[in-house]
């Protein structure tokens, strides 16, 4: 797995809090467990915040013990619950959250979530003397500064499990299936799933879909006897209903495709072994970074190691889909 940095403890903490925020991802529970157990090992009091930033603003905190995180390493979802909190963009709302943390004598906050959640952590670090550490938790794997995110591996495997089954019926009926995976703004999940499923085509928000070309390609392979059935993986994109519209357009090319939307199934389920180790390592390392005096950083992964990345760069830059990987997804089915 990923190698862990050596960090020298320089600071003491009285109490820390941990929350999960945004769309949940499989592995958030082992991450929470990692944070809680590593902090308790250092005799730091730990609070679990319920329902992300909304719960923080409302003061919904509970003391976490070692037993609070017993038997959760294998569970999907998040025992702390999660929420999207657009109100947190308002500095006055963030001030209420800071007041709650200060009232409880909490010196640091660990936030597990996607880019919106990490933006909230960055603002808190800038606007108070509370240390903030972010951990990348999203099935989308679209966070700048980290090659991997908690939940991505599980979501890829969940989609593959479904697609392998769909392929059986696609083949029996000589049909093409459009399988929609998550990814509103990014095609990481679709591209990885496409490669691993041996998909005939992958559609991602980063590149415009050439429907004429796709229709032609499907009819050609049917005519030549090369492929009378197949899988087209489509990232949901920003445009609701995209996959159904694509299917409709393909019927104009003589195809009779079927649509399968995998949807939120990809966000649930037991975290994979990979995600459990990743989440546990990131959770425990969040405490090591805090003790070493770090704040306003995300703990992520680069070049086979756990690394720290300033939160302002995490939220300023966009992680781009590697065009070579996308090309590979298109090339391998030929
Ligand atoms: O958390 C990321 C994500 O799963 C995206 O892939 C998806 O577009 C979005 O969340 C769905 O969010 P919600 O559950 O709020 O509809």
Coordinates of C-alpha atoms and ligand atoms in Angstrom, one line a residue:
X1 CA 0.0 0.0 0.0
X2 CA 1.2 3.6 0.5
X3 CA 4.2 4.4 2.6
X4 CA 3.7 6.6 5.6
X5 CA 5.8 9.7 6.3
X6 CA 7.9 10.1 9.5
X7 CA 6.5 13.0 11.5
X8 CA 7.8 14.4 14.7
X9 CA 5.2 15.3 17.4
X10 CA 5.6 18.9 18.4
X11 CA 2.2 20.0 19.6
X12 CA -0.4 19.0 22.2
X13 CA -4.1 18.9 21.6
X14 CA -6.9 19.0 24.1
X15 CA -9.7 17.8 21.9
X16 CA -10.4 17.3 18.2
X17 CA -13.6 16.8 16.2
X18 CA -14.2 14.7 13.1
X19 CA -16.9 15.0 10.5
X20 CA -17.9 13.4 7.2
X21 CA -19.4 15.7 4.5
X22 CA -20.8 15.8 1.0
X23 CA -21.7 12.6 -0.9
X24 CA -20.8 9.7 1.2
X25 CA -18.2 7.1 0.0
X26 CA -17.4 3.6 1.1
X27 CA -14.4 3.9 3.4
X28 CA -15.6 6.9 5.4
X29 CA -16.2 4.6 8.4
X30 CA -12.6 3.2 8.5
X31 CA -11.3 6.7 8.1
X32 CA -13.4 7.9 11.1
X33 CA -12.1 4.9 13.0
X34 CA -8.5 5.7 12.1
X35 CA -8.9 9.3 13.3
X36 CA -10.7 8.3 16.5
X37 CA -8.3 5.5 17.5
X38 CA -5.1 7.4 16.6
X39 CA -6.3 10.4 18.6
X40 CA -7.3 8.3 21.7
X41 CA -3.9 6.6 21.6
X42 CA -2.4 10.1 22.1
X43 CA -4.9 10.8 24.9
X44 CA -6.7 13.4 22.8
X45 CA -10.5 13.7 23.4
X46 CA -12.5 13.2 20.2
X47 CA -15.9 14.5 19.2
X48 CA -17.9 13.1 16.3
X49 CA -19.9 15.7 14.5
X50 CA -23.3 14.5 13.2
X51 CA -24.4 15.3 9.6
X52 CA -21.4 17.2 8.4
X53 CA -21.2 21.0 8.5
X54 CA -25.0 21.4 9.2
X55 CA -24.5 19.3 12.4
X56 CA -21.4 21.3 13.3
X57 CA -23.3 24.6 13.1
X58 CA -26.2 23.2 15.1
X59 CA -23.7 21.9 17.7
X60 CA -24.5 18.2 17.2
X61 CA -21.4 16.7 18.7
X62 CA -20.9 13.5 20.6
X63 CA -17.9 12.2 22.5
X64 CA -16.3 9.3 20.7
X65 CA -14.7 6.3 22.5
X66 CA -12.8 3.4 21.2
X67 CA -16.1 1.4 21.4
X68 CA -17.9 4.1 19.2
X69 CA -15.9 2.9 16.2
X70 CA -16.0 -0.8 17.0
X71 CA -17.1 -3.1 14.2
X72 CA -17.4 -0.3 11.6
X73 CA -14.3 -0.9 9.5
X74 CA -16.3 -3.1 7.1
X75 CA -19.4 -1.0 6.9
X76 CA -20.4 1.3 4.0
X77 CA -21.9 4.8 4.5
X78 CA -20.8 6.8 7.5
X79 CA -21.8 6.4 11.1
X80 CA -21.5 10.2 11.5
X81 CA -24.0 10.7 8.7
X82 CA -23.3 13.2 5.9
X83 CA -24.9 16.3 4.4
X84 CA -24.3 18.9 1.7
X85 CA -24.3 22.3 3.3
X86 CA -24.4 25.2 0.8
X87 CA -25.0 27.6 3.7
X88 CA -21.4 27.0 4.8
X89 CA -20.3 29.3 2.0
X90 CA -21.6 32.1 4.2
X91 CA -18.9 33.5 6.5
X92 CA -21.6 34.2 9.2
X93 CA -22.6 30.5 9.2
X94 CA -18.9 29.5 9.5
X95 CA -18.6 31.9 12.4
X96 CA -21.3 29.9 14.2
X97 CA -19.3 26.7 13.6
X98 CA -16.2 28.2 15.0
X99 CA -18.1 29.3 18.1
X100 CA -19.3 25.8 18.6
X101 CA -15.8 24.3 18.3
X102 CA -14.3 27.0 20.7
X103 CA -17.1 26.6 23.2
X104 CA -16.3 22.8 23.4
X105 CA -12.5 23.5 23.7
X106 CA -11.8 21.8 20.4
X107 CA -8.4 22.7 18.9
X108 CA -8.7 20.8 15.6
X109 CA -11.1 19.5 13.0
X110 CA -10.7 16.6 10.6
X111 CA -13.0 16.8 7.6
X112 CA -13.6 13.8 5.3
X113 CA -15.2 14.6 2.0
X114 CA -14.9 16.0 -1.5
X115 CA -13.8 19.4 -2.8
X116 CA -16.7 21.4 -1.4
X117 CA -16.1 19.9 2.0
X118 CA -12.4 20.6 1.8
X119 CA -13.2 24.2 0.9
X120 CA -15.1 24.5 4.2
X121 CA -12.1 23.1 6.1
X122 CA -9.7 25.6 4.4
X123 CA -12.0 28.6 5.3
X124 CA -12.2 27.4 9.0
X125 CA -8.4 27.2 9.1
X126 CA -8.1 30.7 7.7
X127 CA -10.8 32.3 9.8
X128 CA -9.8 30.9 13.2
X129 CA -7.0 29.4 15.2
X130 CA -8.5 25.9 14.9
X131 CA -6.3 23.5 13.0
X132 CA -8.0 21.9 10.0
X133 CA -7.0 18.8 8.1
X134 CA -8.9 17.4 5.1
X135 CA -9.1 13.8 3.9
X136 CA -10.2 13.1 0.3
X137 CA -13.4 11.1 0.5
X138 CA -15.3 10.7 -2.7
X139 CA -16.1 8.0 -5.2
X140 CA -15.3 10.5 -8.0
X141 CA -11.5 10.6 -7.4
X142 CA -11.5 14.1 -8.8
X143 CA -9.6 15.9 -6.1
X144 CA -6.5 17.8 -7.1
X145 CA -3.3 16.8 -5.3
X146 CA -4.1 13.2 -4.6
X147 CA -4.0 10.2 -6.9
X148 CA -6.5 8.2 -4.9
X149 CA -9.6 9.0 -2.8
X150 CA -11.5 7.0 -0.2
X151 CA -14.3 5.1 -1.9
X152 CA -13.1 5.2 -5.5
X153 CA -11.7 1.6 -5.6
X154 CA -15.0 0.3 -4.1
X155 CA -17.1 2.2 -6.5
X156 CA -15.1 0.9 -9.5
X157 CA -15.6 -2.6 -8.3
X158 CA -19.3 -2.2 -7.6
X159 CA -19.8 -0.9 -11.1
X160 CA -17.8 -3.8 -12.5
X161 CA -19.8 -6.3 -10.6
X162 CA -23.0 -4.9 -12.2
X163 CA -21.5 -4.6 -15.7
X164 CA -20.2 -8.2 -15.7
X165 CA -23.7 -9.3 -15.1
X166 CA -25.2 -6.9 -17.7
X167 CA -22.7 -8.3 -20.3
X168 CA -24.2 -11.8 -19.9
X169 CA -27.7 -10.6 -20.9
X170 CA -26.3 -8.2 -23.5
X171 CA -24.5 -11.2 -25.1
X172 CA -27.6 -13.5 -25.0
X173 CA -29.8 -10.9 -26.7
X174 CA -27.1 -9.4 -28.9
X175 CA -27.8 -6.0 -27.6
X176 CA -25.8 -2.9 -26.7
X177 CA -26.2 -1.5 -23.2
X178 CA -25.5 2.1 -22.1
X179 CA -24.5 1.8 -18.5
X180 CA -24.5 5.1 -16.6
X181 CA -22.0 5.6 -13.8
X182 CA -21.6 8.6 -11.4
X183 CA -19.4 11.5 -12.2
X184 CA -21.1 14.9 -12.8
X185 CA -18.0 16.8 -13.6
X186 CA -15.4 14.1 -14.1
X187 CA -14.9 10.9 -16.0
X188 CA -12.3 9.2 -13.7
X189 CA -14.8 6.6 -12.6
X190 CA -16.2 6.0 -16.1
X191 CA -12.7 5.7 -17.6
X192 CA -11.5 3.2 -15.0
X193 CA -14.7 1.2 -15.1
X194 CA -14.5 1.3 -19.0
X195 CA -11.0 -0.1 -19.1
X196 CA -11.7 -2.7 -16.4
X197 CA -15.0 -3.8 -18.0
X198 CA -13.6 -4.0 -21.5
X199 CA -16.2 -1.5 -22.6
X200 CA -16.8 -0.9 -26.3
X201 CA -17.0 2.9 -25.6
X202 CA -16.7 5.4 -22.8
X203 CA -18.4 8.7 -22.6
X204 CA -17.1 11.4 -20.2
X205 CA -17.9 15.0 -19.5
X206 CA -14.3 16.0 -20.4
X207 CA -14.8 15.2 -24.1
X208 CA -17.7 15.8 -26.4
X209 CA -19.5 12.6 -27.5
X210 CA -19.4 11.9 -31.2
X211 CA -22.8 10.3 -31.5
X212 CA -22.6 9.8 -35.3
X213 CA -19.3 8.1 -35.0
X214 CA -20.5 6.0 -32.1
X215 CA -23.6 4.9 -34.0
X216 CA -21.6 4.1 -37.1
X217 CA -19.1 2.1 -35.0
X218 CA -21.8 0.0 -33.4
X219 CA -23.5 -0.7 -36.8
X220 CA -20.2 -1.5 -38.4
X221 CA -19.2 -4.0 -35.7
X222 CA -22.6 -5.6 -35.9
X223 CA -22.5 -5.9 -39.7
X224 CA -18.9 -7.3 -39.7
X225 CA -19.9 -9.9 -37.1
X226 CA -17.2 -8.4 -34.7
X227 CA -19.6 -7.4 -32.0
X228 CA -23.3 -7.7 -31.9
X229 CA -23.5 -6.8 -28.2
X230 CA -21.5 -4.5 -26.0
X231 CA -21.2 -2.1 -23.2
X232 CA -21.0 1.7 -23.4
X233 CA -20.0 3.3 -20.1
X234 CA -21.4 6.8 -19.7
X235 CA -20.5 9.2 -17.0
X236 CA -23.7 10.9 -15.8
X237 CA -22.3 14.4 -16.6
X238 CA -23.9 17.7 -15.9
X239 CA -26.8 17.2 -18.2
X240 CA -29.6 15.1 -16.6
X241 CA -31.0 12.5 -18.9
X242 CA -27.9 12.3 -21.1
X243 CA -27.8 8.5 -21.2
X244 CA -31.4 8.2 -22.3
X245 CA -30.9 10.8 -25.0
X246 CA -27.8 9.0 -26.3
X247 CA -29.8 5.7 -26.4
X248 CA -32.6 7.5 -28.4
X249 CA -30.1 8.8 -30.9
X250 CA -28.6 5.4 -31.3
X251 CA -31.9 3.9 -32.3
X252 CA -31.7 6.2 -35.3
X253 CA -28.7 4.2 -36.3
X254 CA -30.7 1.0 -36.2
X255 CA -29.6 0.0 -32.8
X256 CA -31.9 -1.1 -30.0
X257 CA -29.8 -0.2 -27.0
X258 CA -30.9 -0.7 -23.4
X259 CA -30.1 1.7 -20.5
X260 CA -29.0 0.8 -17.0
X261 CA -28.4 3.6 -14.5
X262 CA -26.2 2.4 -11.7
X263 CA -26.8 5.5 -9.6
X264 CA -26.3 5.5 -5.8
X265 CA -25.5 1.8 -5.7
X266 CA -22.0 3.0 -6.4
X267 CA -21.9 5.0 -3.2
X268 CA -22.8 2.2 -0.9
X269 CA -21.6 -1.2 0.1
X270 CA -18.7 -2.7 2.0
X271 CA -15.5 -0.8 1.4
X272 CA -12.9 -2.8 -0.6
X273 CA -9.7 -4.0 1.2
X274 CA -7.8 -1.2 -0.7
X275 CA -10.2 1.5 0.6
X276 CA -10.1 0.2 4.1
X277 CA -6.3 0.4 4.3
X278 CA -6.2 3.7 2.5
X279 CA -8.9 5.2 4.8
X280 CA -7.4 3.8 7.9
X281 CA -3.9 5.2 7.0
X282 CA -5.2 8.6 6.1
X283 CA -7.3 8.8 9.2
X284 CA -4.4 7.9 11.5
X285 CA -2.0 10.1 9.6
X286 CA -4.4 13.1 10.0
X287 CA -3.6 12.9 13.8
X288 CA 0.2 12.6 13.1
X289 CA 0.1 15.7 10.9
X290 CA -1.8 17.6 13.5
X291 CA 0.7 16.6 16.2
X292 CA 3.5 17.7 13.9
X293 CA 2.0 21.2 13.8
X294 CA 0.4 21.0 10.3
X295 CA -2.9 22.7 9.5
X296 CA -4.8 23.8 6.4
X297 CA -3.7 20.7 4.5
X298 CA -5.2 17.7 2.9
X299 CA -3.6 14.3 3.6
X300 CA -3.5 12.5 0.2
X301 CA -1.5 10.2 -1.9
X302 CA 1.2 10.8 -4.5
X303 CA 3.9 8.5 -6.0
X304 CA 3.1 5.6 -3.7
X305 CA 3.3 7.6 -0.5
X306 CA 1.0 9.5 1.9
X307 CA 1.7 13.2 1.5
X308 CA 0.4 16.6 2.6
X309 CA -1.0 19.1 0.1
X310 CA -2.0 22.7 1.0
X311 CA -5.8 23.0 1.0
X312 CA -5.6 26.3 -1.0
X313 CA -4.1 24.5 -3.9
X314 CA -6.5 21.5 -3.5
X315 CA -9.4 23.8 -4.0
X316 CA -7.8 26.2 -6.5
X317 CA -6.8 23.6 -9.1
X318 CA -8.8 21.0 -11.0
X319 CA -7.5 17.5 -11.4
X320 CA -7.6 16.6 -15.1
X321 CA -8.5 13.3 -16.5
X322 CA -5.3 11.8 -18.1
X323 CA -6.0 12.0 -21.8
X324 CA -3.7 8.9 -22.3
X325 CA -5.8 6.8 -20.0
X326 CA -8.9 7.9 -21.8
X327 CA -7.3 7.0 -25.2
X328 CA -6.4 3.6 -23.7
X329 CA -10.1 3.0 -22.8
X330 CA -11.1 3.7 -26.4
X331 CA -8.2 1.8 -28.0
X332 CA -8.4 -1.5 -26.2
X333 CA -11.8 -2.5 -27.5
X334 CA -10.7 -2.3 -31.1
Ligands
LIG1 O1 -20.2 12.5 -4.2 C1 -20.0 12.6 -5.6 C2 -21.3 12.2 -6.3 O2 -21.5 10.8 -6.0 C3 -21.2 12.4 -7.8 O3 -20.6 11.4 -8.5 C4 -22.7 12.5 -8.1 O4 -22.9 13.3 -9.2 C5 -23.2 13.2 -6.9 O5 -22.4 12.9 -5.8 C6 -24.7 12.9 -6.5 O6 -25.0 13.6 -5.4 P1 -26.4 13.5 -4.6 O7 -26.4 12.2 -3.9 O8 -26.4 14.6 -3.7 O9 -27.5 13.5 -5.6

